[in-house]
mmCIF file with all atom_site columns, C-alpha atoms in Angstrom:
data_model
loop_
_atom_site.group_PDB
_atom_site.id
_atom_site.type_symbol
_atom_site.label_atom_id
_atom_site.label_alt_id
_atom_site.label_comp_id
_atom_site.label_asym_id
_atom_site.label_entity_id
_atom_site.label_seq_id
_atom_site.pdbx_PDB_ins_code
_atom_site.Cartn_x
_atom_site.Cartn_y
_atom_site.Cartn_z
_atom_site.occupancy
_atom_site.B_iso_or_equiv
_atom_site.pdbx_formal_charge
_atom_site.auth_seq_id
_atom_site.auth_comp_id
_atom_site.auth_asym_id
_atom_site.auth_atom_id
_atom_site.pdbx_PDB_model_num
ATOM 1   C CA . MET A 1 1   ? 12.717  -45.525 57.496 1.00 48.00 ? 1   MET A CA 1
ATOM 2   C CA . SER A 1 2   ? 14.252  -46.577 54.191 1.00 76.00 ? 2   SER A CA 1
ATOM 3   C CA . GLU A 1 3   ? 10.971  -45.759 52.425 1.00 76.00 ? 3   GLU A CA 1
ATOM 4   C CA . ILE A 1 4   ? 11.091  -42.202 53.788 1.00 80.00 ? 4   ILE A CA 1
ATOM 5   C CA . ILE A 1 5   ? 14.665  -41.791 52.551 1.00 82.00 ? 5   ILE A CA 1
ATOM 6   C CA . ILE A 1 6   ? 13.638  -43.014 49.098 1.00 81.00 ? 6   ILE A CA 1
ATOM 7   C CA . ILE A 1 7   ? 10.758  -40.524 48.994 1.00 82.00 ? 7   ILE A CA 1
ATOM 8   C CA . LEU A 1 8   ? 13.095  -37.706 50.060 1.00 85.00 ? 8   LEU A CA 1
ATOM 9   C CA . LEU A 1 9   ? 15.648  -38.637 47.407 1.00 85.00 ? 9   LEU A CA 1
ATOM 10  C CA . ARG A 1 10  ? 12.935  -38.839 44.750 1.00 85.00 ? 10  ARG A CA 1
ATOM 11  C CA . THR A 1 11  ? 11.655  -35.444 45.838 1.00 88.00 ? 11  THR A CA 1
ATOM 12  C CA . ILE A 1 12  ? 15.114  -33.903 45.411 1.00 90.00 ? 12  ILE A CA 1
ATOM 13  C CA . VAL A 1 13  ? 15.584  -35.470 41.971 1.00 87.00 ? 13  VAL A CA 1
ATOM 14  C CA . VAL A 1 14  ? 12.155  -34.365 40.727 1.00 87.00 ? 14  VAL A CA 1
ATOM 15  C CA . PHE A 1 15  ? 12.689  -30.891 42.181 1.00 89.00 ? 15  PHE A CA 1
ATOM 16  C CA . VAL A 1 16  ? 15.962  -30.487 40.268 1.00 89.00 ? 16  VAL A CA 1
ATOM 17  C CA . ILE A 1 17  ? 14.310  -31.685 37.045 1.00 85.00 ? 17  ILE A CA 1
ATOM 18  C CA . ILE A 1 18  ? 11.354  -29.289 37.378 1.00 84.00 ? 18  ILE A CA 1
ATOM 19  C CA . LEU A 1 19  ? 13.636  -26.397 38.376 1.00 84.00 ? 19  LEU A CA 1
ATOM 20  C CA . THR A 1 20  ? 15.743  -27.036 35.278 1.00 82.00 ? 20  THR A CA 1
ATOM 21  C CA . PHE A 1 21  ? 12.606  -27.167 33.136 1.00 78.00 ? 21  PHE A CA 1
ATOM 22  C CA . PHE A 1 22  ? 11.354  -23.791 34.346 1.00 77.00 ? 22  PHE A CA 1
ATOM 23  C CA . ARG A 1 23  ? 14.848  -22.370 33.864 1.00 76.00 ? 23  ARG A CA 1
ATOM 24  C CA . PHE A 1 24  ? 14.706  -23.415 30.208 1.00 70.00 ? 24  PHE A CA 1
ATOM 25  C CA . MET A 1 25  ? 11.275  -21.834 29.863 1.00 67.00 ? 25  MET A CA 1
ATOM 26  C CA . GLY A 1 26  ? 12.920  -18.425 30.218 1.00 62.00 ? 26  GLY A CA 1
ATOM 27  C CA . LYS A 1 27  ? 12.094  -15.489 32.461 1.00 54.00 ? 27  LYS A CA 1
ATOM 28  C CA . LYS A 1 28  ? 8.326   -15.202 32.236 1.00 58.00 ? 28  LYS A CA 1
ATOM 29  C CA . GLU A 1 29  ? 5.826   -13.882 34.708 1.00 52.00 ? 29  GLU A CA 1
ATOM 30  C CA . LEU A 1 30  ? 2.971   -16.207 35.625 1.00 53.00 ? 30  LEU A CA 1
ATOM 31  C CA . GLY A 1 31  ? 0.499   -14.173 33.563 1.00 55.00 ? 31  GLY A CA 1
ATOM 32  C CA . GLU A 1 32  ? 2.744   -14.448 30.512 1.00 62.00 ? 32  GLU A CA 1
ATOM 33  C CA . LEU A 1 33  ? 2.802   -18.249 30.387 1.00 70.00 ? 33  LEU A CA 1
ATOM 34  C CA . SER A 1 34  ? 1.447   -19.557 27.114 1.00 73.00 ? 34  SER A CA 1
ATOM 35  C CA . LEU A 1 35  ? -1.241  -22.219 26.855 1.00 76.00 ? 35  LEU A CA 1
ATOM 36  C CA . LEU A 1 36  ? 1.496   -24.727 25.982 1.00 80.00 ? 36  LEU A CA 1
ATOM 37  C CA . ASP A 1 37  ? 3.511   -23.775 29.090 1.00 81.00 ? 37  ASP A CA 1
ATOM 38  C CA . ILE A 1 38  ? 0.475   -24.129 31.344 1.00 82.00 ? 38  ILE A CA 1
ATOM 39  C CA . ILE A 1 39  ? -0.550  -27.531 29.946 1.00 86.00 ? 39  ILE A CA 1
ATOM 40  C CA . VAL A 1 40  ? 2.969   -28.934 30.204 1.00 87.00 ? 40  VAL A CA 1
ATOM 41  C CA . SER A 1 41  ? 3.423   -27.510 33.720 1.00 86.00 ? 41  SER A CA 1
ATOM 42  C CA . LEU A 1 42  ? 0.176   -29.079 34.969 1.00 89.00 ? 42  LEU A CA 1
ATOM 43  C CA . MET A 1 43  ? 1.018   -32.460 33.453 1.00 91.00 ? 43  MET A CA 1
ATOM 44  C CA . ILE A 1 44  ? 4.541   -32.387 34.886 1.00 88.00 ? 44  ILE A CA 1
ATOM 45  C CA . ALA A 1 45  ? 3.162   -31.525 38.331 1.00 87.00 ? 45  ALA A CA 1
ATOM 46  C CA . GLU A 1 46  ? 0.813   -34.526 38.202 1.00 89.00 ? 46  GLU A CA 1
ATOM 47  C CA . LEU A 1 47  ? 3.540   -36.871 36.962 1.00 88.00 ? 47  LEU A CA 1
ATOM 48  C CA . ALA A 1 48  ? 5.934   -35.564 39.618 1.00 88.00 ? 48  ALA A CA 1
ATOM 49  C CA . VAL A 1 49  ? 3.509   -36.544 42.386 1.00 87.00 ? 49  VAL A CA 1
ATOM 50  C CA . ILE A 1 50  ? 3.268   -40.079 40.968 1.00 84.00 ? 50  ILE A CA 1
ATOM 51  C CA . ALA A 1 51  ? 7.057   -40.353 40.636 1.00 83.00 ? 51  ALA A CA 1
ATOM 52  C CA . ILE A 1 52  ? 7.540   -39.290 44.261 1.00 84.00 ? 52  ILE A CA 1
ATOM 53  C CA . GLU A 1 53  ? 4.699   -41.065 46.079 1.00 80.00 ? 53  GLU A CA 1
ATOM 54  C CA . ASP A 1 54  ? 4.240   -44.377 44.263 1.00 78.00 ? 54  ASP A CA 1
ATOM 55  C CA . PRO A 1 55  ? 6.982   -46.801 45.401 1.00 73.00 ? 55  PRO A CA 1
ATOM 56  C CA . GLU A 1 56  ? 5.850   -49.379 42.845 1.00 76.00 ? 56  GLU A CA 1
ATOM 57  C CA . VAL A 1 57  ? 6.867   -47.042 40.027 1.00 76.00 ? 57  VAL A CA 1
ATOM 58  C CA . SER A 1 58  ? 10.603  -47.061 39.412 1.00 81.00 ? 58  SER A CA 1
ATOM 59  C CA . MET A 1 59  ? 12.370  -43.705 39.304 1.00 81.00 ? 59  MET A CA 1
ATOM 60  C CA . ALA A 1 60  ? 13.230  -44.191 35.642 1.00 84.00 ? 60  ALA A CA 1
ATOM 61  C CA . ARG A 1 61  ? 9.604   -44.920 34.718 1.00 85.00 ? 61  ARG A CA 1
ATOM 62  C CA . GLY A 1 62  ? 8.449   -41.994 36.832 1.00 83.00 ? 62  GLY A CA 1
ATOM 63  C CA . ILE A 1 63  ? 10.661  -39.347 35.264 1.00 86.00 ? 63  ILE A CA 1
ATOM 64  C CA . ALA A 1 64  ? 10.609  -40.661 31.667 1.00 90.00 ? 64  ALA A CA 1
ATOM 65  C CA . PRO A 1 65  ? 7.220   -39.031 30.874 1.00 90.00 ? 65  PRO A CA 1
ATOM 66  C CA . ILE A 1 66  ? 8.463   -35.807 32.483 1.00 89.00 ? 66  ILE A CA 1
ATOM 67  C CA . PHE A 1 67  ? 11.497  -35.730 30.204 1.00 89.00 ? 67  PHE A CA 1
ATOM 68  C CA . LEU A 1 68  ? 9.229   -36.429 27.225 1.00 91.00 ? 68  LEU A CA 1
ATOM 69  C CA . LEU A 1 69  ? 7.006   -33.461 28.103 1.00 89.00 ? 69  LEU A CA 1
ATOM 70  C CA . ILE A 1 70  ? 10.059  -31.237 28.552 1.00 86.00 ? 70  ILE A CA 1
ATOM 71  C CA . LEU A 1 71  ? 11.331  -32.337 25.137 1.00 88.00 ? 71  LEU A CA 1
ATOM 72  C CA . ILE A 1 72  ? 7.939   -31.585 23.556 1.00 88.00 ? 72  ILE A CA 1
ATOM 73  C CA . GLN A 1 73  ? 7.795   -28.154 25.199 1.00 85.00 ? 73  GLN A CA 1
ATOM 74  C CA . VAL A 1 74  ? 11.347  -27.209 24.185 1.00 84.00 ? 74  VAL A CA 1
ATOM 75  C CA . THR A 1 75  ? 10.816  -28.449 20.614 1.00 88.00 ? 75  THR A CA 1
ATOM 76  C CA . LEU A 1 76  ? 7.532   -26.611 20.101 1.00 86.00 ? 76  LEU A CA 1
ATOM 77  C CA . THR A 1 77  ? 8.880   -23.441 21.725 1.00 82.00 ? 77  THR A CA 1
ATOM 78  C CA . THR A 1 78  ? 11.950  -23.499 19.473 1.00 83.00 ? 78  THR A CA 1
ATOM 79  C CA . MET A 1 79  ? 9.742   -23.970 16.422 1.00 85.00 ? 79  MET A CA 1
ATOM 80  C CA . SER A 1 80  ? 7.516   -21.077 17.503 1.00 81.00 ? 80  SER A CA 1
ATOM 81  C CA . LEU A 1 81  ? 10.555  -18.807 17.876 1.00 78.00 ? 81  LEU A CA 1
ATOM 82  C CA . LYS A 1 82  ? 11.556  -19.517 14.284 1.00 80.00 ? 82  LYS A CA 1
ATOM 83  C CA . ASN A 1 83  ? 8.113   -19.381 12.696 1.00 80.00 ? 83  ASN A CA 1
ATOM 84  C CA . GLN A 1 84  ? 5.489   -16.777 13.516 1.00 78.00 ? 84  GLN A CA 1
ATOM 85  C CA . ARG A 1 85  ? 2.626   -18.699 11.898 1.00 81.00 ? 85  ARG A CA 1
ATOM 86  C CA . PHE A 1 86  ? 3.411   -21.711 14.062 1.00 82.00 ? 86  PHE A CA 1
ATOM 87  C CA . ARG A 1 87  ? 3.623   -19.434 17.127 1.00 80.00 ? 87  ARG A CA 1
ATOM 88  C CA . ASP A 1 88  ? 0.207   -17.989 16.311 1.00 79.00 ? 88  ASP A CA 1
ATOM 89  C CA . LEU A 1 89  ? -1.191  -21.516 15.977 1.00 80.00 ? 89  LEU A CA 1
ATOM 90  C CA . ILE A 1 90  ? 0.178   -22.611 19.361 1.00 78.00 ? 90  ILE A CA 1
ATOM 91  C CA . GLU A 1 91  ? -0.209  -19.417 21.392 1.00 77.00 ? 91  GLU A CA 1
ATOM 92  C CA . GLY A 1 92  ? -2.853  -17.459 19.486 1.00 79.00 ? 92  GLY A CA 1
ATOM 93  C CA . ARG A 1 93  ? -2.577  -13.850 18.322 1.00 84.00 ? 93  ARG A CA 1
ATOM 94  C CA . PRO A 1 94  ? -3.226  -10.511 20.012 1.00 88.00 ? 94  PRO A CA 1
ATOM 95  C CA . VAL A 1 95  ? -6.766  -9.416  19.185 1.00 92.00 ? 95  VAL A CA 1
ATOM 96  C CA . MET A 1 96  ? -8.102  -5.890  18.678 1.00 92.00 ? 96  MET A CA 1
ATOM 97  C CA . ILE A 1 97  ? -10.945 -5.249  21.131 1.00 92.00 ? 97  ILE A CA 1
ATOM 98  C CA . ILE A 1 98  ? -11.270 -1.485  20.671 1.00 90.00 ? 98  ILE A CA 1
ATOM 99  C CA . GLU A 1 99  ? -10.242 0.048   17.347 1.00 88.00 ? 99  GLU A CA 1
ATOM 100 C CA . HIS A 1 100 ? -10.295 3.794   16.694 1.00 85.00 ? 100 HIS A CA 1
ATOM 101 C CA . GLY A 1 101 ? -12.535 4.170   19.751 1.00 82.00 ? 101 GLY A CA 1
ATOM 102 C CA . LYS A 1 102 ? -15.097 1.589   18.540 1.00 85.00 ? 102 LYS A CA 1
ATOM 103 C CA . ILE A 1 103 ? -15.647 -1.753  20.272 1.00 85.00 ? 103 ILE A CA 1
ATOM 104 C CA . ASN A 1 104 ? -15.065 -4.737  17.994 1.00 88.00 ? 104 ASN A CA 1
ATOM 105 C CA . GLN A 1 105 ? -17.948 -6.949  19.106 1.00 86.00 ? 105 GLN A CA 1
ATOM 106 C CA . LEU A 1 106 ? -17.115 -9.709  16.608 1.00 89.00 ? 106 LEU A CA 1
ATOM 107 C CA . ASN A 1 107 ? -13.634 -10.158 18.079 1.00 90.00 ? 107 ASN A CA 1
ATOM 108 C CA . MET A 1 108 ? -15.098 -10.133 21.575 1.00 87.00 ? 108 MET A CA 1
ATOM 109 C CA . ARG A 1 109 ? -17.491 -12.955 20.678 1.00 88.00 ? 109 ARG A CA 1
ATOM 110 C CA . LYS A 1 110 ? -14.698 -14.960 19.061 1.00 90.00 ? 110 LYS A CA 1
ATOM 111 C CA . GLN A 1 111 ? -12.587 -14.650 22.219 1.00 89.00 ? 111 GLN A CA 1
ATOM 112 C CA . ARG A 1 112 ? -15.570 -15.189 24.567 1.00 90.00 ? 112 ARG A CA 1
ATOM 113 C CA . TYR A 1 113 ? -14.653 -11.840 26.078 1.00 88.00 ? 113 TYR A CA 1
ATOM 114 C CA . ASN A 1 114 ? -17.579 -9.914  27.540 1.00 85.00 ? 114 ASN A CA 1
ATOM 115 C CA . LEU A 1 115 ? -18.136 -6.239  28.245 1.00 80.00 ? 115 LEU A CA 1
ATOM 116 C CA . ASP A 1 116 ? -17.640 -6.741  31.977 1.00 84.00 ? 116 ASP A CA 1
ATOM 117 C CA . ASP A 1 117 ? -14.132 -8.047  31.241 1.00 88.00 ? 117 ASP A CA 1
ATOM 118 C CA . VAL A 1 118 ? -13.360 -4.943  29.170 1.00 86.00 ? 118 VAL A CA 1
ATOM 119 C CA . LEU A 1 119 ? -14.730 -2.513  31.749 1.00 84.00 ? 119 LEU A CA 1
ATOM 120 C CA . PHE A 1 120 ? -12.899 -4.273  34.584 1.00 90.00 ? 120 PHE A CA 1
ATOM 121 C CA . GLN A 1 121 ? -9.536  -3.987  32.827 1.00 90.00 ? 121 GLN A CA 1
ATOM 122 C CA . LEU A 1 122 ? -10.242 -0.366  31.912 1.00 87.00 ? 122 LEU A CA 1
ATOM 123 C CA . ARG A 1 123 ? -10.964 0.426   35.570 1.00 87.00 ? 123 ARG A CA 1
ATOM 124 C CA . GLU A 1 124 ? -7.699  -1.235  36.566 1.00 89.00 ? 124 GLU A CA 1
ATOM 125 C CA . LYS A 1 125 ? -5.939  1.263   34.279 1.00 87.00 ? 125 LYS A CA 1
ATOM 126 C CA . GLY A 1 126 ? -7.853  4.162   35.818 1.00 86.00 ? 126 GLY A CA 1
ATOM 127 C CA . ILE A 1 127 ? -10.198 4.615   32.843 1.00 84.00 ? 127 ILE A CA 1
ATOM 128 C CA . SER A 1 128 ? -13.889 5.099   33.611 1.00 74.00 ? 128 SER A CA 1
ATOM 129 C CA . ASP A 1 129 ? -15.184 5.772   30.090 1.00 74.00 ? 129 ASP A CA 1
ATOM 130 C CA . ILE A 1 130 ? -14.643 3.713   26.938 1.00 78.00 ? 130 ILE A CA 1
ATOM 131 C CA . ARG A 1 131 ? -14.670 6.977   24.985 1.00 76.00 ? 131 ARG A CA 1
ATOM 132 C CA . GLN A 1 132 ? -11.246 7.727   26.451 1.00 82.00 ? 132 GLN A CA 1
ATOM 133 C CA . VAL A 1 133 ? -9.767  4.706   24.644 1.00 87.00 ? 133 VAL A CA 1
ATOM 134 C CA . ASP A 1 134 ? -8.372  4.833   21.123 1.00 89.00 ? 134 ASP A CA 1
ATOM 135 C CA . PHE A 1 135 ? -7.125  1.232   20.912 1.00 90.00 ? 135 PHE A CA 1
ATOM 136 C CA . ALA A 1 136 ? -7.299  -1.793  23.213 1.00 92.00 ? 136 ALA A CA 1
ATOM 137 C CA . ILE A 1 137 ? -5.593  -5.088  22.407 1.00 93.00 ? 137 ILE A CA 1
ATOM 138 C CA . LEU A 1 138 ? -6.258  -8.406  24.118 1.00 92.00 ? 138 LEU A CA 1
ATOM 139 C CA . GLU A 1 139 ? -2.798  -9.932  24.476 1.00 87.00 ? 139 GLU A CA 1
ATOM 140 C CA . ARG A 1 140 ? -1.879  -13.616 24.391 1.00 82.00 ? 140 ARG A CA 1
ATOM 141 C CA . SER A 1 141 ? -1.544  -13.547 28.188 1.00 77.00 ? 141 SER A CA 1
ATOM 142 C CA . GLY A 1 142 ? -5.152  -12.352 28.586 1.00 82.00 ? 142 GLY A CA 1
ATOM 143 C CA . SER A 1 143 ? -4.209  -8.832  29.676 1.00 86.00 ? 143 SER A CA 1
ATOM 144 C CA . LEU A 1 144 ? -5.615  -5.801  27.879 1.00 91.00 ? 144 LEU A CA 1
ATOM 145 C CA . SER A 1 145 ? -3.156  -3.249  26.472 1.00 90.00 ? 145 SER A CA 1
ATOM 146 C CA . ILE A 1 146 ? -4.847  0.148   26.375 1.00 91.00 ? 146 ILE A CA 1
ATOM 147 C CA . PHE A 1 147 ? -3.959  3.323   24.477 1.00 88.00 ? 147 PHE A CA 1
ATOM 148 C CA . ARG A 1 148 ? -5.796  6.514   25.430 1.00 87.00 ? 148 ARG A CA 1
ATOM 149 C CA . LYS A 1 149 ? -7.002  8.978   22.842 1.00 80.00 ? 149 LYS A CA 1
ATOM 150 C CA . GLU A 1 150 ? -5.427  11.935  24.573 1.00 64.00 ? 150 GLU A CA 1
ATOM 151 C CA . ASP A 1 151 ? -2.077  10.259  25.284 1.00 53.00 ? 151 ASP A CA 1
ATOM 152 C CA . ASP A 1 152 ? 0.239   11.651  22.590 1.00 48.00 ? 152 ASP A CA 1
ATOM 153 C CA . SER A 1 153 ? 3.393   10.968  24.576 1.00 50.00 ? 153 SER A CA 1
ATOM 154 C CA . SER A 1 154 ? 3.319   7.276   23.654 1.00 53.00 ? 154 SER A CA 1
ATOM 155 C CA . PRO A 1 155 ? 1.375   7.057   20.368 1.00 60.00 ? 155 PRO A CA 1
ATOM 156 C CA . PHE A 1 156 ? -0.178  3.795   19.286 1.00 65.00 ? 156 PHE A CA 1
ATOM 157 C CA . THR A 1 157 ? 1.815   1.729   16.812 1.00 74.00 ? 157 THR A CA 1
ATOM 158 C CA . LEU A 1 158 ? 1.265   -1.691  15.294 1.00 78.00 ? 158 LEU A CA 1
ATOM 159 C CA . PRO A 1 159 ? 3.967   -3.989  13.925 1.00 85.00 ? 159 PRO A CA 1
ATOM 160 C CA . LEU A 1 160 ? 3.689   -4.232  10.148 1.00 92.00 ? 160 LEU A CA 1
ATOM 161 C CA . ILE A 1 161 ? 6.258   -7.035  9.890  1.00 91.00 ? 161 ILE A CA 1
ATOM 162 C CA . GLN A 1 162 ? 7.125   -9.681  12.461 1.00 86.00 ? 162 GLN A CA 1
ATOM 163 C CA . ASP A 1 163 ? 9.696   -12.409 11.868 1.00 80.00 ? 163 ASP A CA 1
ATOM 164 C CA . GLY A 1 164 ? 9.652   -11.731 8.133  1.00 87.00 ? 164 GLY A CA 1
ATOM 165 C CA . VAL A 1 165 ? 5.856   -11.981 7.872  1.00 89.00 ? 165 VAL A CA 1
ATOM 166 C CA . ILE A 1 166 ? 3.684   -9.031  6.795  1.00 92.00 ? 166 ILE A CA 1
ATOM 167 C CA . GLN A 1 167 ? 0.816   -8.369  9.230  1.00 90.00 ? 167 GLN A CA 1
ATOM 168 C CA . ASP A 1 168 ? -2.035  -7.807  6.762  1.00 90.00 ? 168 ASP A CA 1
ATOM 169 C CA . ASP A 1 169 ? -4.630  -7.091  9.458  1.00 86.00 ? 169 ASP A CA 1
ATOM 170 C CA . HIS A 1 170 ? -2.428  -4.355  10.920 1.00 87.00 ? 170 HIS A CA 1
ATOM 171 C CA . LEU A 1 171 ? -2.066  -2.766  7.493  1.00 91.00 ? 171 LEU A CA 1
ATOM 172 C CA . GLU A 1 172 ? -5.860  -2.627  7.290  1.00 88.00 ? 172 GLU A CA 1
ATOM 173 C CA . VAL A 1 173 ? -6.002  -0.797  10.620 1.00 83.00 ? 173 VAL A CA 1
ATOM 174 C CA . ILE A 1 174 ? -3.685  1.999   9.400  1.00 86.00 ? 174 ILE A CA 1
ATOM 175 C CA . LYS A 1 175 ? -5.446  1.968   6.007  1.00 87.00 ? 175 LYS A CA 1
ATOM 176 C CA . LYS A 1 176 ? -2.378  0.945   4.009  1.00 91.00 ? 176 LYS A CA 1
ATOM 177 C CA . THR A 1 177 ? -1.794  -1.862  1.494  1.00 94.00 ? 177 THR A CA 1
ATOM 178 C CA . LYS A 1 178 ? 0.829   -4.558  1.116  1.00 93.00 ? 178 LYS A CA 1
ATOM 179 C CA . GLU A 1 179 ? 1.942   -2.949  -2.145 1.00 93.00 ? 179 GLU A CA 1
ATOM 180 C CA . TRP A 1 180 ? 2.471   0.376   -0.361 1.00 94.00 ? 180 TRP A CA 1
ATOM 181 C CA . LEU A 1 181 ? 4.579   -1.294  2.324  1.00 94.00 ? 181 LEU A CA 1
ATOM 182 C CA . LEU A 1 182 ? 6.756   -3.159  -0.177 1.00 94.00 ? 182 LEU A CA 1
ATOM 183 C CA . SER A 1 183 ? 7.265   0.030   -2.173 1.00 93.00 ? 183 SER A CA 1
ATOM 184 C CA . GLU A 1 184 ? 8.244   2.086   0.883  1.00 93.00 ? 184 GLU A CA 1
ATOM 185 C CA . LEU A 1 185 ? 10.655  -0.569  2.125  1.00 93.00 ? 185 LEU A CA 1
ATOM 186 C CA . ALA A 1 186 ? 12.240  -0.859  -1.317 1.00 92.00 ? 186 ALA A CA 1
ATOM 187 C CA . LYS A 1 187 ? 12.927  2.891   -1.229 1.00 91.00 ? 187 LYS A CA 1
ATOM 188 C CA . GLN A 1 188 ? 14.905  2.319   1.964  1.00 89.00 ? 188 GLN A CA 1
ATOM 189 C CA . GLY A 1 189 ? 16.869  -0.565  0.480  1.00 89.00 ? 189 GLY A CA 1
ATOM 190 C CA . TYR A 1 190 ? 14.918  -3.500  1.883  1.00 91.00 ? 190 TYR A CA 1
ATOM 191 C CA . GLU A 1 191 ? 14.138  -5.887  -0.960 1.00 87.00 ? 191 GLU A CA 1
ATOM 192 C CA . HIS A 1 192 ? 13.472  -9.086  1.005  1.00 89.00 ? 192 HIS A CA 1
ATOM 193 C CA . ILE A 1 193 ? 10.757  -9.058  3.654  1.00 90.00 ? 193 ILE A CA 1
ATOM 194 C CA . LYS A 1 194 ? 12.036  -12.307 5.155  1.00 88.00 ? 194 LYS A CA 1
ATOM 195 C CA . ASP A 1 195 ? 15.207  -10.486 6.263  1.00 87.00 ? 195 ASP A CA 1
ATOM 196 C CA . ILE A 1 196 ? 13.223  -8.062  8.471  1.00 90.00 ? 196 ILE A CA 1
ATOM 197 C CA . PHE A 1 197 ? 12.700  -9.104  12.084 1.00 83.00 ? 197 PHE A CA 1
ATOM 198 C CA . TYR A 1 198 ? 10.459  -6.181  13.105 1.00 84.00 ? 198 TYR A CA 1
ATOM 199 C CA . CYS A 1 199 ? 8.976   -3.179  11.316 1.00 90.00 ? 199 CYS A CA 1
ATOM 200 C CA . SER A 1 200 ? 6.568   -0.522  12.582 1.00 88.00 ? 200 SER A CA 1
ATOM 201 C CA . TYR A 1 201 ? 5.330   2.777   11.131 1.00 87.00 ? 201 TYR A CA 1
ATOM 202 C CA . MET A 1 202 ? 4.478   6.015   12.894 1.00 81.00 ? 202 MET A CA 1
ATOM 203 C CA . LYS A 1 203 ? 3.828   9.479   11.447 1.00 77.00 ? 203 LYS A CA 1
ATOM 204 C CA . GLY A 1 204 ? 5.703   8.856   8.210  1.00 81.00 ? 204 GLY A CA 1
ATOM 205 C CA . GLN A 1 205 ? 8.670   7.160   9.880  1.00 85.00 ? 205 GLN A CA 1
ATOM 206 C CA . PHE A 1 206 ? 9.627   3.475   9.803  1.00 89.00 ? 206 PHE A CA 1
ATOM 207 C CA . PHE A 1 207 ? 11.340  1.641   12.626 1.00 87.00 ? 207 PHE A CA 1
ATOM 208 C CA . ILE A 1 208 ? 13.074  -1.449  11.234 1.00 89.00 ? 208 ILE A CA 1
ATOM 209 C CA . GLU A 1 209 ? 15.162  -4.183  12.847 1.00 83.00 ? 209 GLU A CA 1
ATOM 210 C CA . GLU A 1 210 ? 16.818  -6.735  10.576 1.00 86.00 ? 210 GLU A CA 1
ATOM 211 C CA . LYS A 1 211 ? 17.068  -10.393 11.527 1.00 80.00 ? 211 LYS A CA 1
ATOM 212 C CA . ASP A 1 212 ? 20.177  -11.471 13.396 1.00 72.00 ? 212 ASP A CA 1
ATOM 213 C CA . LYS A 1 213 ? 22.078  -13.642 10.944 1.00 60.00 ? 213 LYS A CA 1
ATOM 214 C CA . THR A 1 214 ? 23.826  -15.525 13.763 1.00 48.00 ? 214 THR A CA 1
ATOM 215 C CA . ASN A 1 215 ? 20.527  -17.160 14.878 1.00 43.00 ? 215 ASN A CA 1
ATOM 216 C CA . THR A 1 216 ? 21.834  -17.535 18.416 1.00 38.00 ? 216 THR A CA 1
ATOM 217 C CA . VAL A 1 217 ? 19.886  -17.176 21.637 1.00 37.00 ? 217 VAL A CA 1
ATOM 218 C CA . GLU A 1 218 ? 21.612  -16.198 24.838 1.00 37.00 ? 218 GLU A CA 1
#
């Protein structure tokens, strides 16, 4: 009887720890979990079973690795929030699959993404013909963001600056140069790229958000 009570108590403790961990992960849908989140979640689940079921393992020894994994996840996530290059290294980058109506086969091979995958996701969006698509981007989550050629109500835009970093590949897509971007931003009073949190360009107009100087996250 006492062994059952111990298992129940361990279950409650581990449940609270895991619940707190997922609370710190933020409000993400399952499909939006990063590779880091998935790896840490799987390892925590395995360690949680050991901590609950194995009476020979003390509670402290059982939850210590869980706390270590939580610390690693929080540390790496915080670093990725502050540094886009590090975020790209950990989570990968969105990849252009269809560009100006043309399939980018090289990117598909790099991502091990086949034509059946593309056609399946197009059908899910109600698109039966690739010729209807202007741009398609494979997101970090594995979903495909699709922009139709005839859809002018929500025109396709690419971020030119993210977290103070110029997106050179996006400049190539819109056939602009880094020098052009710096010149245009200077005209609008932006001398330091590192101070810009987000910048996009559409039909001669810039949309710019400066970095929050408080550096706080609610």
